Coordinates of C-alpha atoms and ligand atoms in Angstrom, one line a residue:
M123 CA -27.7 -126.7 33.8
I124 CA -27.6 -127.8 30.1
S125 CA -28.9 -130.9 28.6
L126 CA -28.6 -132.1 25.0
S127 CA -30.6 -134.9 23.8
N128 CA -29.9 -136.7 20.4
V129 CA -28.9 -133.0 18.9
S130 CA -28.2 -133.0 15.3
K131 CA -28.0 -129.9 13.0
I132 CA -27.9 -130.5 8.9
Y133 CA -27.5 -127.4 6.9
K134 CA -29.0 -127.6 3.4
S135 CA -26.8 -126.2 0.8
K136 CA -28.1 -123.7 -1.6
L137 CA -25.7 -124.6 -4.3
K138 CA -27.7 -126.9 -6.6
G139 CA -26.6 -130.7 -6.6
S140 CA -24.4 -130.3 -3.4
Q141 CA -24.8 -132.5 -0.3
P142 CA -26.3 -131.4 2.7
V143 CA -23.7 -130.6 5.5
K144 CA -24.2 -132.9 9.1
A145 CA -22.4 -130.2 11.0
V146 CA -23.8 -131.9 14.3
Q147 CA -24.8 -135.4 14.5
N148 CA -26.6 -137.2 17.5
I149 CA -25.1 -135.5 20.5
D150 CA -26.2 -136.3 23.9
L151 CA -24.3 -134.2 26.7
D152 CA -25.1 -132.9 30.1
V153 CA -23.4 -129.7 31.6
D154 CA -23.8 -129.3 35.7
K155 CA -24.5 -126.0 37.3
G156 CA -21.1 -124.2 38.1
E157 CA -19.1 -126.4 35.8
I158 CA -16.4 -124.9 33.2
F159 CA -17.0 -127.6 30.1
G160 CA -14.4 -127.6 27.5
I161 CA -15.2 -128.8 23.8
I162 CA -12.3 -129.4 21.7
G163 CA -12.1 -130.2 17.9
Y164 CA -10.2 -129.3 14.6
S165 CA -11.6 -126.8 12.3
G166 CA -15.1 -127.9 10.9
A167 CA -15.6 -130.3 13.9
G168 CA -19.1 -128.6 14.3
K169 CA -18.2 -126.7 17.6
S170 CA -19.4 -123.3 16.8
T171 CA -22.6 -124.9 15.2
L172 CA -23.3 -126.6 18.8
I173 CA -22.6 -123.7 20.9
R174 CA -24.7 -121.7 19.0
M175 CA -27.4 -124.0 19.3
L176 CA -27.1 -123.4 23.1
N177 CA -28.3 -119.8 22.9
G178 CA -30.7 -120.2 20.0
L179 CA -28.9 -118.5 17.2
E180 CA -29.0 -121.6 15.5
A181 CA -32.2 -124.3 15.7
P182 CA -31.4 -127.8 15.8
T183 CA -32.9 -130.0 12.9
D184 CA -33.5 -132.8 15.3
G185 CA -33.2 -133.4 19.3
S186 CA -33.8 -131.2 22.4
I187 CA -31.9 -128.7 23.9
S188 CA -32.5 -127.6 27.4
V189 CA -30.5 -124.4 29.1
A190 CA -31.4 -123.3 32.4
G191 CA -34.8 -124.8 32.6
R192 CA -35.9 -123.7 29.1
E193 CA -36.6 -125.7 26.1
M194 CA -34.4 -123.9 23.5
S195 CA -36.0 -125.1 20.3
K196 CA -39.6 -124.4 21.6
I197 CA -39.2 -120.8 22.7
R198 CA -39.7 -117.9 20.7
G199 CA -40.1 -114.0 20.5
S200 CA -39.6 -112.2 24.1
E201 CA -39.1 -115.5 25.8
L202 CA -36.2 -116.2 23.6
R203 CA -34.8 -112.7 24.0
K204 CA -35.2 -113.4 27.9
A205 CA -33.1 -116.8 27.4
R206 CA -30.4 -114.9 25.5
Q207 CA -29.8 -112.5 28.4
E208 CA -29.4 -115.8 30.7
I209 CA -26.9 -117.3 28.2
S210 CA -24.5 -114.9 27.0
M211 CA -21.5 -115.2 24.9
I212 CA -17.9 -114.2 24.1
F213 CA -16.2 -114.1 20.7
Q214 CA -12.9 -114.6 19.1
H215 CA -12.9 -111.4 17.6
F216 CA -14.5 -109.6 20.4
N217 CA -17.7 -108.4 18.4
L218 CA -17.4 -104.8 20.3
L219 CA -19.3 -101.8 19.2
W220 CA -16.2 -99.6 17.8
S221 CA -17.9 -96.1 18.0
R222 CA -18.8 -96.6 21.9
T223 CA -16.3 -96.4 24.8
V224 CA -15.6 -99.2 27.0
R225 CA -18.4 -97.8 29.5
E226 CA -20.8 -97.5 26.6
N227 CA -20.2 -101.1 25.3
I228 CA -20.5 -102.8 28.8
A229 CA -23.8 -100.6 29.2
F230 CA -25.3 -101.7 25.9
P231 CA -27.1 -104.8 26.9
L232 CA -28.3 -103.0 30.0
E233 CA -29.9 -100.3 27.9
I234 CA -31.6 -103.3 25.8
A235 CA -32.8 -105.0 29.0
G236 CA -34.4 -101.3 30.0
V237 CA -32.1 -100.8 33.2
S238 CA -32.7 -97.4 34.6
R239 CA -29.5 -94.8 33.9
E240 CA -28.4 -94.9 37.2
Q241 CA -28.4 -98.6 37.9
R242 CA -26.7 -98.9 34.7
L243 CA -23.8 -96.5 35.8
N244 CA -23.4 -98.5 39.3
R245 CA -23.4 -101.9 37.4
V246 CA -20.9 -100.8 34.8
D247 CA -18.4 -99.8 37.5
E248 CA -19.0 -103.2 39.2
L249 CA -18.2 -104.8 35.8
I250 CA -15.2 -102.6 35.2
K251 CA -13.6 -103.7 38.6
L252 CA -14.6 -107.2 38.1
V253 CA -12.7 -107.6 34.7
G254 CA -9.8 -105.3 35.9
L255 CA -10.5 -102.6 33.4
E256 CA -10.1 -99.4 35.9
G257 CA -8.8 -96.2 34.0
R258 CA -9.9 -97.5 30.6
E259 CA -13.6 -96.7 31.0
D260 CA -13.6 -94.0 28.3
A261 CA -11.3 -95.7 25.9
Y262 CA -12.5 -96.7 22.5
P263 CA -11.8 -100.5 21.5
S264 CA -9.3 -99.4 18.7
Q265 CA -7.1 -97.9 21.7
L266 CA -7.3 -101.2 23.6
S267 CA -5.0 -104.3 23.4
G268 CA -6.5 -107.6 22.5
G269 CA -6.8 -109.0 26.3
Q270 CA -8.4 -105.6 27.1
K271 CA -10.9 -106.0 24.4
Q272 CA -11.7 -109.6 25.6
R273 CA -12.2 -108.1 29.0
V274 CA -14.9 -105.6 27.6
G275 CA -16.4 -108.6 25.8
I276 CA -16.6 -110.4 29.2
A277 CA -17.8 -107.7 31.0
R278 CA -20.6 -107.0 28.5
A279 CA -21.5 -110.7 28.7
L280 CA -21.8 -110.5 32.4
A281 CA -23.8 -107.3 32.6
N282 CA -27.2 -109.1 32.8
N283 CA -26.1 -111.6 35.4
P284 CA -26.3 -114.5 32.9
K285 CA -26.6 -118.2 34.2
V286 CA -24.2 -119.8 31.5
L287 CA -21.4 -117.9 29.6
L288 CA -20.4 -119.5 25.9
C289 CA -17.2 -118.8 24.8
D290 CA -16.1 -119.5 21.3
E291 CA -12.5 -119.4 20.9
A292 CA -12.3 -116.6 22.9
T293 CA -8.4 -116.7 23.4
S294 CA -7.6 -117.8 19.8
A295 CA -6.6 -114.4 18.6
L296 CA -4.7 -113.6 21.7
D297 CA -1.0 -114.3 22.6
P298 CA 0.1 -117.1 25.3
Q299 CA 0.4 -114.7 28.0
T300 CA -2.7 -112.8 27.3
T301 CA -4.7 -116.1 26.8
D302 CA -3.7 -117.1 30.4
S303 CA -4.6 -114.0 31.9
I304 CA -7.9 -114.2 30.3
L305 CA -8.2 -118.0 31.3
D306 CA -7.7 -116.8 35.0
L307 CA -10.2 -114.3 34.6
L308 CA -12.9 -116.8 33.5
Q309 CA -11.8 -119.3 36.2
D310 CA -12.0 -116.4 38.9
I311 CA -15.7 -115.6 37.5
N312 CA -16.7 -119.0 37.7
E313 CA -15.6 -119.5 41.4
R314 CA -16.8 -116.1 42.4
L315 CA -20.1 -116.3 40.8
G316 CA -20.7 -120.0 40.5
L317 CA -21.2 -119.3 36.7
T318 CA -21.6 -122.3 34.2
I319 CA -19.0 -121.8 31.6
V320 CA -19.1 -124.0 28.0
L321 CA -15.9 -123.1 25.9
I322 CA -15.0 -124.2 22.9
T323 CA -11.3 -124.5 21.4
H324 CA -8.7 -126.3 19.4
E325 CA -5.8 -125.7 22.0
M326 CA -5.3 -128.5 24.6
H327 CA -3.6 -125.8 26.8
V328 CA -7.1 -123.9 27.4
I329 CA -8.7 -127.1 28.3
R330 CA -5.9 -128.5 30.7
K331 CA -6.0 -125.0 32.7
I332 CA -9.3 -124.3 33.4
C333 CA -11.8 -127.0 32.2
H334 CA -13.2 -129.7 34.7
R335 CA -14.5 -131.9 31.9
V336 CA -13.9 -132.2 28.2
A337 CA -15.8 -133.6 25.2
V338 CA -13.8 -133.8 22.1
M339 CA -15.6 -133.5 18.6
E340 CA -14.8 -135.0 15.4
G341 CA -17.1 -134.9 12.1
G342 CA -20.0 -133.4 14.0
Q343 CA -19.8 -136.0 16.7
V344 CA -18.6 -135.9 20.6
V345 CA -16.1 -139.0 20.1
E346 CA -14.7 -138.9 23.7
L347 CA -16.0 -137.2 26.9
G348 CA -14.6 -137.2 30.5
K349 CA -12.8 -135.4 33.3
V350 CA -9.9 -133.5 32.0
L351 CA -7.1 -135.8 34.1
D352 CA -8.9 -138.9 33.0
V353 CA -8.7 -137.8 29.6
F354 CA -5.1 -136.9 29.8
K355 CA -4.3 -140.3 31.5
H356 CA -6.3 -142.6 29.3
P357 CA -7.3 -140.7 25.7
E358 CA -8.8 -143.4 23.8
K359 CA -9.6 -142.1 20.3
P360 CA -6.5 -141.1 18.0
I361 CA -7.8 -137.5 17.8
T362 CA -7.7 -137.3 21.5
K363 CA -4.1 -138.7 21.8
R364 CA -3.0 -136.0 19.3
F365 CA -4.6 -133.2 21.6
V366 CA -3.1 -134.6 24.4
Q367 CA 0.5 -134.6 22.8
Q368 CA 0.1 -131.1 22.3
I369 CA 0.7 -130.7 26.1
T370 CA 2.9 -133.8 26.9
E371 CA 5.4 -133.9 24.0
P372 CA 5.4 -130.8 21.7
E373 CA 7.6 -131.1 18.7
E374 CA 10.6 -129.6 20.4
T375 CA 10.3 -132.0 23.3
K376 CA 10.5 -135.2 20.8
D377 CA 13.6 -133.6 19.0
T378 CA 15.5 -133.0 22.3
I379 CA 14.7 -136.4 23.5
S380 CA 15.8 -138.4 20.2
H381 CA 18.8 -135.8 20.3
L382 CA 19.9 -136.7 23.9
A383 CA 18.9 -140.6 23.4
A384 CA 21.5 -140.7 20.4
E385 CA 24.3 -139.4 22.4
F386 CA 24.0 -142.4 24.8
G387 CA 24.1 -144.7 21.9
Q388 CA 22.7 -147.6 23.9
G389 CA 19.9 -148.3 26.5
M390 CA 16.0 -147.7 26.5
V391 CA 14.5 -144.4 26.0
I392 CA 11.0 -144.6 28.4
Q393 CA 8.1 -142.1 28.6
L394 CA 6.6 -142.4 32.2
S395 CA 3.2 -140.6 32.6
F396 CA 2.1 -139.8 36.1
A397 CA -1.7 -138.8 37.4
G398 CA -3.1 -137.4 40.1
D399 CA -1.7 -139.4 43.3
D400 CA 0.6 -141.3 41.6
A401 CA 2.8 -138.2 40.7
E402 CA 3.6 -138.3 44.4
K403 CA 5.2 -141.9 44.3
P404 CA 9.0 -141.8 44.2
V405 CA 9.3 -144.3 41.3
I406 CA 12.4 -143.1 40.2
T407 CA 14.3 -143.5 43.6
H408 CA 13.0 -147.1 43.8
L409 CA 14.1 -147.9 40.6
I410 CA 17.8 -146.5 41.4
R411 CA 18.0 -148.3 44.7
H412 CA 16.6 -151.6 44.0
F413 CA 17.9 -152.5 40.7
D414 CA 21.6 -152.3 39.3
V415 CA 20.5 -150.0 36.2
E416 CA 21.8 -146.2 35.5
V417 CA 18.8 -143.9 35.1
N418 CA 19.2 -140.6 33.4
I419 CA 16.4 -137.9 33.3
L420 CA 15.9 -136.6 30.0
Q421 CA 13.2 -134.2 30.5
G422 CA 10.3 -133.8 32.8
K423 CA 7.2 -131.8 32.8
I424 CA 4.1 -131.3 35.1
S425 CA 0.7 -130.0 33.7
P426 CA -1.8 -128.9 36.5
T427 CA -5.4 -129.5 35.6
Q428 CA -8.3 -128.6 37.7
N429 CA -8.7 -132.4 38.6
G430 CA -5.2 -132.9 39.7
S431 CA -1.5 -133.1 37.9
Y432 CA -0.3 -134.9 34.9
G433 CA 3.1 -135.5 34.6
T434 CA 5.6 -136.8 32.0
L435 CA 9.2 -137.8 32.3
F436 CA 11.4 -139.0 29.9
I437 CA 14.2 -141.2 31.3
H438 CA 17.1 -143.2 29.8
M439 CA 17.6 -146.7 31.4
L440 CA 20.8 -148.7 30.8
G441 CA 21.9 -151.9 32.4
D442 CA 22.3 -155.7 31.6
E443 CA 19.2 -157.5 29.9
A444 CA 18.0 -159.2 33.1
E445 CA 18.2 -156.0 35.4
V446 CA 16.5 -153.7 32.8
S447 CA 13.7 -156.4 32.4
R448 CA 13.3 -156.6 36.2
A449 CA 13.1 -152.7 36.4
M450 CA 10.6 -152.7 33.7
A451 CA 8.6 -155.3 35.4
Y452 CA 8.5 -153.0 38.6
L453 CA 7.5 -150.2 36.4
N454 CA 4.6 -152.0 34.9
E455 CA 3.4 -152.8 38.2
S456 CA 3.5 -149.4 39.6
K457 CA 0.2 -148.2 37.6
I458 CA 2.1 -145.4 36.0
G459 CA 1.9 -145.1 32.5
I460 CA 5.0 -146.5 30.4
E461 CA 5.8 -146.3 26.8
V462 CA 9.1 -147.5 25.5
I463 CA 10.1 -144.8 23.0
E464 CA 13.6 -146.3 21.9
N465 CA 15.5 -149.6 22.6
A466 CA 18.8 -149.2 21.3
Ligands
ATP637 N1 -24.5 -121.3 8.0 C1 -24.2 -122.5 7.7 N2 -24.5 -123.2 6.3 C2 -23.8 -124.3 5.9 N3 -22.9 -125.2 6.2 C3 -22.4 -124.6 7.5 C4 -22.8 -123.3 8.2 N4 -22.0 -123.2 9.2 C5 -21.2 -124.5 9.3 N5 -21.2 -125.0 8.3 C6 -20.4 -126.2 8.1 O1 -20.9 -127.1 9.2 C7 -19.7 -127.9 9.6 C8 -19.1 -127.4 10.9 O2 -18.9 -126.0 11.1 P1 -18.4 -125.3 12.4 O3 -18.2 -123.7 12.1 O4 -19.7 -125.5 13.5 O5 -17.3 -126.1 12.8 P2 -16.1 -125.3 13.9 O6 -15.8 -126.8 14.7 O7 -16.4 -124.5 14.9 O8 -14.6 -125.0 13.1 P3 -13.9 -124.0 13.4 O9 -12.8 -124.6 14.3 O10 -13.1 -123.6 12.2 O11 -14.5 -122.8 13.9 C9 -18.6 -127.2 8.5 O12 -18.5 -128.1 7.8 C10 -19.1 -126.0 8.1 O13 -18.6 -125.8 6.7
MG638 MG1 -15.9 -122.4 15.1

């Protein structure tokens, strides 16, 4: 559905003497039809620049971008306008028209596309149901919650039956619960309409919850790319590890673990990571039954992704040296991820 080949974007600074900014550098990327593809990176990584090139809001300095069968850098005028109806976008701050009601906001792209009044009314009703805004049709944006505003943004973006939906930090202005409800809606739309979705975010939670694949961006480049579960299992770059840690070991977890470990005084604290089918294996049971070690579970967490679950378990293990090393050898062989956090 989307194919980027060697795409770069350089902004020439208007200030005298300052260096041009390489916002995006040599990116190759393919997004399949019906996929939810996530792009994660810190501020300034080039995410917005990249996504804005997908709908022709920015032109690449180099390389080629094809979206839904169109070569974006070659089209102009009416063809570009037509392409933009097929590649729609939602934004962090919703970008709604404040003097128009919910209904009128959603109808806006239909008016531009020259859809008749009657068809518009029908389509708007359909969209209102799809995004769950029944009863709020005549409200103004200022009367809506953040989540409701984003629902209007989504309905408006879907009005002309796009093939691709681009989301630039669409949940970054929302609280965690509202974020989840909007992510559920996006997933539902993806499944029901087979819509291809590209979303950018700086939160791994968003990637974990709905994306099939993820690209990690740093300094204008894609530094890591893969299925979400695989990236969780084997993050390679330091930046990717940091993003994965947002989910597997938030700061509070680390504090709790070192606090609990300190209470034991001696023994080992080990972090086990399970992914996909490995999560089903009774590793802990085996450990307790077959080795003369004492095992205490400190904390555990399972994070479901679109390609299977990823779990982390912190345990404390105590025993004599030989038994502990036999137990460690078993863990090493069992294909789960193990990391010794403390050894006292
Ligand atoms: N119109 C512009 N003119 C000049 N430089 C720009 C322009 N737009 C972006 N940049 C620069 O390009 C780089 C990438 O910016 P971009 O907005 O794509 O990052 P981002 O990953 O979306 O960041 P954020 O998470 O803060 O939104 C930054 O260094 C930014 O300052
Ligand atoms: Mg941005």
